Coordinates of C-alpha atoms and ligand atoms in Angstrom, one line a residue:
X1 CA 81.7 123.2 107.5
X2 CA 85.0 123.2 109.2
X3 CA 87.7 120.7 107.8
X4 CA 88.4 119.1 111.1
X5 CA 84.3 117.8 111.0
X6 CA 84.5 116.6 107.7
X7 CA 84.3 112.7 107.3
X8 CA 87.0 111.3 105.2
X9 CA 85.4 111.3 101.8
X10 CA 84.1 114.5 101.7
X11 CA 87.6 115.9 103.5
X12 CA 89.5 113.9 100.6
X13 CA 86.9 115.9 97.7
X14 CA 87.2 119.6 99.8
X15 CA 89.8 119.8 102.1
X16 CA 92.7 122.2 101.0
X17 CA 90.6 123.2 97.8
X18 CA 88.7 126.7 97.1
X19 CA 87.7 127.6 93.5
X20 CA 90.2 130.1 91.8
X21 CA 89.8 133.4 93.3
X22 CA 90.7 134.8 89.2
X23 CA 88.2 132.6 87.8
X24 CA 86.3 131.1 89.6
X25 CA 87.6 127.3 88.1
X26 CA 86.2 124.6 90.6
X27 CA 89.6 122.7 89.8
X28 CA 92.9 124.3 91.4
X29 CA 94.7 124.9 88.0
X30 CA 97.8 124.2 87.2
X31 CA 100.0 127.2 88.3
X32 CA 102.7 126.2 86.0
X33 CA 104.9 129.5 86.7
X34 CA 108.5 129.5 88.8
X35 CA 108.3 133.0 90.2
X36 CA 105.4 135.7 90.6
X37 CA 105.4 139.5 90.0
X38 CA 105.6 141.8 93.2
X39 CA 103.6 145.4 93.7
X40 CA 107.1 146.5 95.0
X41 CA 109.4 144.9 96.9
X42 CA 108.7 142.3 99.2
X43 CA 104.8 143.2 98.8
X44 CA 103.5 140.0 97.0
X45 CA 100.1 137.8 97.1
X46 CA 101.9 135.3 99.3
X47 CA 103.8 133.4 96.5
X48 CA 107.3 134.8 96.0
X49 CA 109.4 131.8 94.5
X50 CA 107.9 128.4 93.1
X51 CA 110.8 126.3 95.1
X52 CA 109.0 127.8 98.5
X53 CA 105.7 127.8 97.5
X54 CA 103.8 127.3 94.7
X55 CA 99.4 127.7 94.7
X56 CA 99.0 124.2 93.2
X57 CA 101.7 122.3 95.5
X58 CA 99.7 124.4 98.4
X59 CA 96.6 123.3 98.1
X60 CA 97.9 119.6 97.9
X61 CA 99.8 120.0 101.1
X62 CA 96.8 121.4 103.1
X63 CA 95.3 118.5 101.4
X64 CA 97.3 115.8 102.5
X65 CA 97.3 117.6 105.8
X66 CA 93.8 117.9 106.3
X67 CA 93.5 114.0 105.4
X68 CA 95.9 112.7 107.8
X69 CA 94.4 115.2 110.8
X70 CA 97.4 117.5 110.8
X71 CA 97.9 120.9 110.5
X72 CA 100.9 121.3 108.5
X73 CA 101.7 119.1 105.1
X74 CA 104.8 119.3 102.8
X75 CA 105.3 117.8 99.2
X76 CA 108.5 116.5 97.9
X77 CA 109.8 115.5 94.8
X78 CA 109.7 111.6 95.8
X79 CA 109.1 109.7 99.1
X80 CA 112.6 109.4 99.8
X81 CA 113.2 112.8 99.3
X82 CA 110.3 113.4 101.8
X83 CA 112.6 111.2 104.2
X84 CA 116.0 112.6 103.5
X85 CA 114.0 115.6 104.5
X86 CA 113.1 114.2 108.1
X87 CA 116.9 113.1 108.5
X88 CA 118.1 116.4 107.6
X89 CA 116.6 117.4 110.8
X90 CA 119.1 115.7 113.2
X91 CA 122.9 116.4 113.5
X92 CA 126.2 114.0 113.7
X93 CA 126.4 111.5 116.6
X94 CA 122.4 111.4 116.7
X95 CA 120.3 107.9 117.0
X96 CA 117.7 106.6 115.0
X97 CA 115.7 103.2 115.8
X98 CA 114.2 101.4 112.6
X99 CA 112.5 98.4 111.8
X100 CA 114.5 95.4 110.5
X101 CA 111.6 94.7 107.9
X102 CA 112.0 98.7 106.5
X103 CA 111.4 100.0 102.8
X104 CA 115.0 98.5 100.7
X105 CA 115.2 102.6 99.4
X106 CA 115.0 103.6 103.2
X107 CA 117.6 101.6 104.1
X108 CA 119.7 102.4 101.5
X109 CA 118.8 106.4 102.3
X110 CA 120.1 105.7 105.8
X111 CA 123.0 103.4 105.3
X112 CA 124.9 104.7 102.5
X113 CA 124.2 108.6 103.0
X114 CA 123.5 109.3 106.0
X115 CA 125.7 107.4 107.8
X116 CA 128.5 109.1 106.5
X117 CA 127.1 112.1 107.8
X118 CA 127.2 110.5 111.6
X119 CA 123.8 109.5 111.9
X120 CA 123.6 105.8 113.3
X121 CA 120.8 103.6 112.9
X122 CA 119.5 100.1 114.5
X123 CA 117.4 98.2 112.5
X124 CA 115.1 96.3 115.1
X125 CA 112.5 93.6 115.3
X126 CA 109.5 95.8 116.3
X127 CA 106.4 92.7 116.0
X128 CA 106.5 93.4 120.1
X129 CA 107.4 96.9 120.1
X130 CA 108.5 96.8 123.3
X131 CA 112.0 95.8 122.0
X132 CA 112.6 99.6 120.9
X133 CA 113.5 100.3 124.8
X134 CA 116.9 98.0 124.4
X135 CA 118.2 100.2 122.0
X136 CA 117.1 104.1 123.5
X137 CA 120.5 105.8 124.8
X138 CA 121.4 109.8 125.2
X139 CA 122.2 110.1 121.8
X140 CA 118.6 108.1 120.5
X141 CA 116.6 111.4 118.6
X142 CA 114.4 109.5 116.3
X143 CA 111.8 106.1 115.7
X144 CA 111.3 105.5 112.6
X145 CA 108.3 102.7 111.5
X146 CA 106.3 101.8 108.5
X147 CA 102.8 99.4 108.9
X148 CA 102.2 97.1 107.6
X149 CA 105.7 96.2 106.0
X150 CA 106.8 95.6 102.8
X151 CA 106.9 92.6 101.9
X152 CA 105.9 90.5 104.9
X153 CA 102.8 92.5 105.9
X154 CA 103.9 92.7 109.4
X155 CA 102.2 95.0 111.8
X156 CA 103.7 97.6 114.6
X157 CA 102.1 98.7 117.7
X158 CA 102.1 102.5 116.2
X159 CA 100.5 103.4 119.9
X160 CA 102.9 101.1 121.7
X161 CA 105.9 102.8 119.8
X162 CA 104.4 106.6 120.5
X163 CA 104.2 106.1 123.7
X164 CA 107.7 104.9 124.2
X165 CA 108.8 108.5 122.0
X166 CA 106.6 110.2 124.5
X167 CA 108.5 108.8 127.3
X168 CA 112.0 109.4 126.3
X169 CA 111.7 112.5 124.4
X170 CA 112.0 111.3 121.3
X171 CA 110.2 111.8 117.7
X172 CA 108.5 109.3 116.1
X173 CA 107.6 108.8 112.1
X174 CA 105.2 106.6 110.6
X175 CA 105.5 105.5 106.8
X176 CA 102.2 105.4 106.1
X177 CA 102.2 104.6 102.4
X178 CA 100.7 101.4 102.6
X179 CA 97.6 101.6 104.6
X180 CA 97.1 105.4 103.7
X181 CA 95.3 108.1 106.0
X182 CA 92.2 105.9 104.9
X183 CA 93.3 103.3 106.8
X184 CA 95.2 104.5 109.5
X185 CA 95.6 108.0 110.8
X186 CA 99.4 107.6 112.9
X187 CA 99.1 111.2 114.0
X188 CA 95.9 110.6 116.0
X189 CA 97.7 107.7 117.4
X190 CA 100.3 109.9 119.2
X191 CA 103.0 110.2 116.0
X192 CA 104.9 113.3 115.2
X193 CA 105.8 112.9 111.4
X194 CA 103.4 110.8 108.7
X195 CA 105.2 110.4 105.8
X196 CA 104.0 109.1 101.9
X197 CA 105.3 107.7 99.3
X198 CA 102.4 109.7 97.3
X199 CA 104.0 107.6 94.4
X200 CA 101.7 104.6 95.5
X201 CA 97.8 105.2 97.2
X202 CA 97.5 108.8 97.2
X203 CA 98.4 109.4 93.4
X204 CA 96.7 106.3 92.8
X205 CA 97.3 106.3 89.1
X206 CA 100.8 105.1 88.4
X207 CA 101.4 108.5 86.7
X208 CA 103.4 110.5 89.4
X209 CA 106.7 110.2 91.7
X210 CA 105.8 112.1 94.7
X211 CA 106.5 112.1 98.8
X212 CA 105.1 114.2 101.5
X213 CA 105.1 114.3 105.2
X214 CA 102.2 115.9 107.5
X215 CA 102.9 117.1 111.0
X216 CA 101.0 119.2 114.0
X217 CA 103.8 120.6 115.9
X218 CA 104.4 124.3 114.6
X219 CA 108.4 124.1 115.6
X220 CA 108.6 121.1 113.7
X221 CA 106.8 122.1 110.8
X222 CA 108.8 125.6 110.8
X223 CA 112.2 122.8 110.1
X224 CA 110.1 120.8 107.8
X225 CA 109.4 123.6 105.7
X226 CA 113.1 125.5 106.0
X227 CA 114.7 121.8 104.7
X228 CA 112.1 121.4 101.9
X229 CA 112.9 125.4 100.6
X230 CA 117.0 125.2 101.6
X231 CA 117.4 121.3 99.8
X232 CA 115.0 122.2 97.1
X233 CA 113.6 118.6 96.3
X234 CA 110.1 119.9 95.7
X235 CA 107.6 118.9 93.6
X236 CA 106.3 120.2 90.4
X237 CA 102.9 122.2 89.3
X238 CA 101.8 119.7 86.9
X239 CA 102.2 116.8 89.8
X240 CA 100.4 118.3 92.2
X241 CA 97.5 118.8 90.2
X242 CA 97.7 115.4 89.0
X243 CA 97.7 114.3 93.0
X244 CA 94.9 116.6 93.6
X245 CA 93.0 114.7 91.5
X246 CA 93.5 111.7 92.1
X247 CA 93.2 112.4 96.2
X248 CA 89.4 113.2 94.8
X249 CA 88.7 109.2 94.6
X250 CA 91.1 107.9 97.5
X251 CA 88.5 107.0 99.7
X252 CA 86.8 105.1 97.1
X253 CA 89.6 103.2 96.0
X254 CA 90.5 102.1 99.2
X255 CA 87.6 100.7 99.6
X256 CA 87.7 98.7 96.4
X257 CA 91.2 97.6 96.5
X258 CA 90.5 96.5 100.4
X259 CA 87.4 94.4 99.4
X260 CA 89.8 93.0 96.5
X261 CA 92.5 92.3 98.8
X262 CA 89.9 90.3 101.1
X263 CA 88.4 87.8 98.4
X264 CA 92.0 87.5 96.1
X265 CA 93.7 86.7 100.1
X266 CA 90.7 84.5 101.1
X267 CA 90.8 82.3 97.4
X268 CA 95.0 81.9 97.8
X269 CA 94.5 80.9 101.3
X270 CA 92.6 77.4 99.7
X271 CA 95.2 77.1 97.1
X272 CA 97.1 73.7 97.1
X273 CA 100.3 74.8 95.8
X274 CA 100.3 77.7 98.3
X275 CA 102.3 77.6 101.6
X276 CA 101.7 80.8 103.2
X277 CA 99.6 83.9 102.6
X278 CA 100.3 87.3 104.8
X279 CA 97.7 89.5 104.7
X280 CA 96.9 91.4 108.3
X281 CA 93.1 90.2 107.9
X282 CA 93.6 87.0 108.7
X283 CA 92.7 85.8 112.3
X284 CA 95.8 84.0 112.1
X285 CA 98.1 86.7 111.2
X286 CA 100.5 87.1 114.2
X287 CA 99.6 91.1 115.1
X288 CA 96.0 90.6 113.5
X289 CA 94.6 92.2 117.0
X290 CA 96.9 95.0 116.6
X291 CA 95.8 95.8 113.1
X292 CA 92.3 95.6 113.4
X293 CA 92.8 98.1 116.4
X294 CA 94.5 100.7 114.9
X295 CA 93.3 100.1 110.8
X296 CA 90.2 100.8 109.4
X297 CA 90.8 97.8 106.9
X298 CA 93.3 95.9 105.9
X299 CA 94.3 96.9 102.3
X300 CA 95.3 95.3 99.1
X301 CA 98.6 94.1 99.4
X302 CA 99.5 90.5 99.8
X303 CA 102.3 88.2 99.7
X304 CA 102.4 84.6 99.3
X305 CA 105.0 81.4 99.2
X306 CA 104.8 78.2 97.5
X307 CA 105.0 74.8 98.6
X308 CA 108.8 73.5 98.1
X309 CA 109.7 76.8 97.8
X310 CA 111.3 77.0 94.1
X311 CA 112.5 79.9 92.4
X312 CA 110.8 78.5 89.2
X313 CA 107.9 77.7 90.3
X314 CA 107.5 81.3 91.3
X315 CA 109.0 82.6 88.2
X316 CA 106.5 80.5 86.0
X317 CA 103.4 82.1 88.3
X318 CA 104.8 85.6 87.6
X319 CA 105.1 84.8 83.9
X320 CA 102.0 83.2 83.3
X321 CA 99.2 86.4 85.1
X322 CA 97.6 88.2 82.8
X323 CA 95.8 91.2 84.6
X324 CA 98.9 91.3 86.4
X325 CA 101.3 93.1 85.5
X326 CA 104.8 92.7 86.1
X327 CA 106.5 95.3 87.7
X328 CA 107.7 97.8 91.0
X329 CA 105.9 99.8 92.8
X330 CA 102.2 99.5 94.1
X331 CA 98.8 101.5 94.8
X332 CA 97.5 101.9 91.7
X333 CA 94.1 101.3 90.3
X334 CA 95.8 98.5 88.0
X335 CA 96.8 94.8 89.3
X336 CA 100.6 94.5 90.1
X337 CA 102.4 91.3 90.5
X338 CA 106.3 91.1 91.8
X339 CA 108.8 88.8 93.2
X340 CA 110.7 90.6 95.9
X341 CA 113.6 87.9 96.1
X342 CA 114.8 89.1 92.1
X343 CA 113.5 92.8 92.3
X344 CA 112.9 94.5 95.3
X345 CA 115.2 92.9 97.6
X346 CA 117.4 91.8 95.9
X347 CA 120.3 93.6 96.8
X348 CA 119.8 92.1 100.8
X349 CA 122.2 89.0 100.9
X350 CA 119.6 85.6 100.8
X351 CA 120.2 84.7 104.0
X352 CA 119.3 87.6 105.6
X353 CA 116.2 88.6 103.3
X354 CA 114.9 84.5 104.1
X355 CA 115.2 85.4 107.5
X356 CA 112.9 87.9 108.0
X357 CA 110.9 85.6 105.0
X358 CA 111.8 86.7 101.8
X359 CA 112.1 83.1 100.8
X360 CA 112.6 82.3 96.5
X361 CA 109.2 81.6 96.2
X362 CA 107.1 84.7 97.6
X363 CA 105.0 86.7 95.4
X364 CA 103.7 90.4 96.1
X365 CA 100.2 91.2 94.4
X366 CA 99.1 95.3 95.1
X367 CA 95.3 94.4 94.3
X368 CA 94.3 96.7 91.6
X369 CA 90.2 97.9 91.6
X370 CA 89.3 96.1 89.0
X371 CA 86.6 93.1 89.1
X372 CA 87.4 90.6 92.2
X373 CA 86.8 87.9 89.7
X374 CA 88.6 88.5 86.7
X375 CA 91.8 88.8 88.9
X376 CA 90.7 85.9 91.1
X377 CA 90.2 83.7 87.5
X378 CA 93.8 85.2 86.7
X379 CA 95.5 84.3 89.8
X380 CA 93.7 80.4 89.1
X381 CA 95.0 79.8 85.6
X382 CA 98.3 81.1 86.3
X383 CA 98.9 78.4 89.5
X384 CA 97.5 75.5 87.5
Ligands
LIG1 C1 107.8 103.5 97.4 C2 108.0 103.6 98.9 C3 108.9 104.6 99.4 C4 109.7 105.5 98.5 O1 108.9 106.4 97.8 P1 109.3 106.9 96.4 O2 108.2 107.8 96.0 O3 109.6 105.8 95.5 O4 110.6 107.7 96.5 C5 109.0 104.7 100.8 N1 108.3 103.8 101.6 C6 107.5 102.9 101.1 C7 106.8 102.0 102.1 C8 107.3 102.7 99.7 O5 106.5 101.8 99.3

């Protein structure tokens, strides 16, 4: 059976994958080795130099490549290093159009090293993604999106913003760590570059720093791969083994921490002390109809605000979970609570982060896999 005919769970199990052609091992193993022995010069099995290609790292690219429906896949050391990779492919003077509601290490990729290299960036309110158009000039080479967005689960038109690229030549990236090819497929919906933080979903297991982006276009894929071997920021033998297996339950753990997501967003939504609750499944939810269009699902990330809105009150939640632990990060099998206002954000001035709604009291849960109501009974003796 072809890749391309696979469904999703058996693509995330075989594609990229072939026994050991030494051994026969059903796992790739881990070819922990930085160079490889030639038959004379230049004649090789394909594997010269571990920094431009390594057997374990390759089969996780055609992996992740295979998962998202594209034909070329490339694995970096972190997701930002994935990114940096992206940038590196435009010059000085060039454009790049980026939500307002972006990834705080994107932002701080962009801002403090690559505008000194005379890149310039416009950070835009894309929830009617029709805005983008305001802000396309001569010099405009690059959209950059992530949906949903961290922390405020808001949703962009990713076939709205394609079709705008499209139309003025330009290239469009999708961060798709937090609804995962499971979820949403951005290169069937007209994008050029997907790119993960592998660090969160895909991994799965808290155990790995790891990016990647996936792309069809062979020219583009030819610059993807020339930055990954000339900058270096590659990812190591023992990772990509680590990825491969965890890749092997993706599709199940999706489903899990969706169904989570759905009953833990549901029981906050009936909670007293609870103002708000984003989560893209709700009717309510202001691009619900664009999500359910262009998502499977809608995950297991949530945010919530309390009533009054008090730092403390929020604090004292985030002290008080048991299940859920305290920390960064997100996408693994195990419950994670944070408070963006003191952790992730906090380096965005207050006034701007309550703008887009980063307000003292919001909460973000990544909804683990384990039982719906052991974490719902956690979340209920923590608010009372
Ligand atoms: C974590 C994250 C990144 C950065 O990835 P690292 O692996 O931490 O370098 C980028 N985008 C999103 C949406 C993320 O959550």
């Amino acid at each position: 059976m072809e890749e391309k005919d696979m469904k999703f769970g058996t693509k995330a199990i075989h594609a990229g994958v072939h026994p050991d052609t030494a051994t026969g091992a059903i796992m790739t193993p881990i070819y922990q080795t930085s160079t490889y022995v030639q038959e004379g010069i230049g004649n090789h099995k394909g594997f010269a130099y571990s920094r431009t290609s390594n057997p374990t790292r390759d089969a996780l690219e055609k992996s992740i490549a295979a998962l998202e429906n594209g034909k070329y896949g490339a694995c970096f050391g972190s997701g930002l290093a994935a990114i940096d990779c992206v940038l590196k492919m435009l010059n000085p003077g060039d454009e790049i159009i980026s939500t307002n509601d972006l990834y705080g290490g994107s932002y701080r990729l962009f801002k403090t090293i690559f505008e000194k290299y005379g890149l310039k960036f416009h950070f835009v309110d894309m929830a009617n993604a029709e805005n983008i158009e305001h802000y396309i000039n001569d010099n405009t080479k690059l959209i950059w999106i992530e949906s949903p967005t961290n922390p405020m689960m808001n949703i962009i038109d990713v076939a709205v913003c394609a079709d705008i690229a499209k139309k003025h030549n330009l290239l469009l990236a999708v961060d798709n760590t937090f609804a995962t090819p499971y979820l949403q497929l951005p290169l069937d919906l007209g994008a050029d570059i997907v790119m993960h933080s592998v660090t969160k979903y895909i991994g799965g297991h808290s155990d790995v720093v790891m990016g990647a982006l996936v792309c069809n276009d062979k020219q583009l894929a030819d610059e993807m791969y020339r930055i990954q071997n000339s900058s270096g920021a590659v990812t190591a033998p023992m990772d990509s083994f680590l990825v491969l297996r965890g890749i092997k339950t993706l599709h199940l753990r999706m489903q899990r921490h969706c169904e989570n997501g759905k009953a833990i967003a549901h029981f906050l939504k009936t909670q007293d002390k609870i103002e708000n609750v984003y989560w893209p499944g709700f009717e309510d939810h202001p691009n619900h109809e664009i999500a359910k269009k262009q998502m499977t699902d809608f995950g297991g990330m949530i945010s919530f605000s309390l009533k009054g809105n008090k730092l403390e009150d929020a604090l004292e939640i985030v002290k008080k979970v048991r299940l859920f632990s305290l920390a960064e990060s997100l996408g693994g099998v195990e419950s994670l609570i944070g408070h963006p206002a003191t952790m992730t954000h906090a380096a965005i001035p207050k006034e701007e982060r309550e703008k887009s709604g980063v307000v003292d009291s919001l909460i973000r849960l990544s909804v683990g896999v384990e039982d719906a109501e052991d974490l719902i009974n956690d979340l209920k003796q923590a608010l009372n």
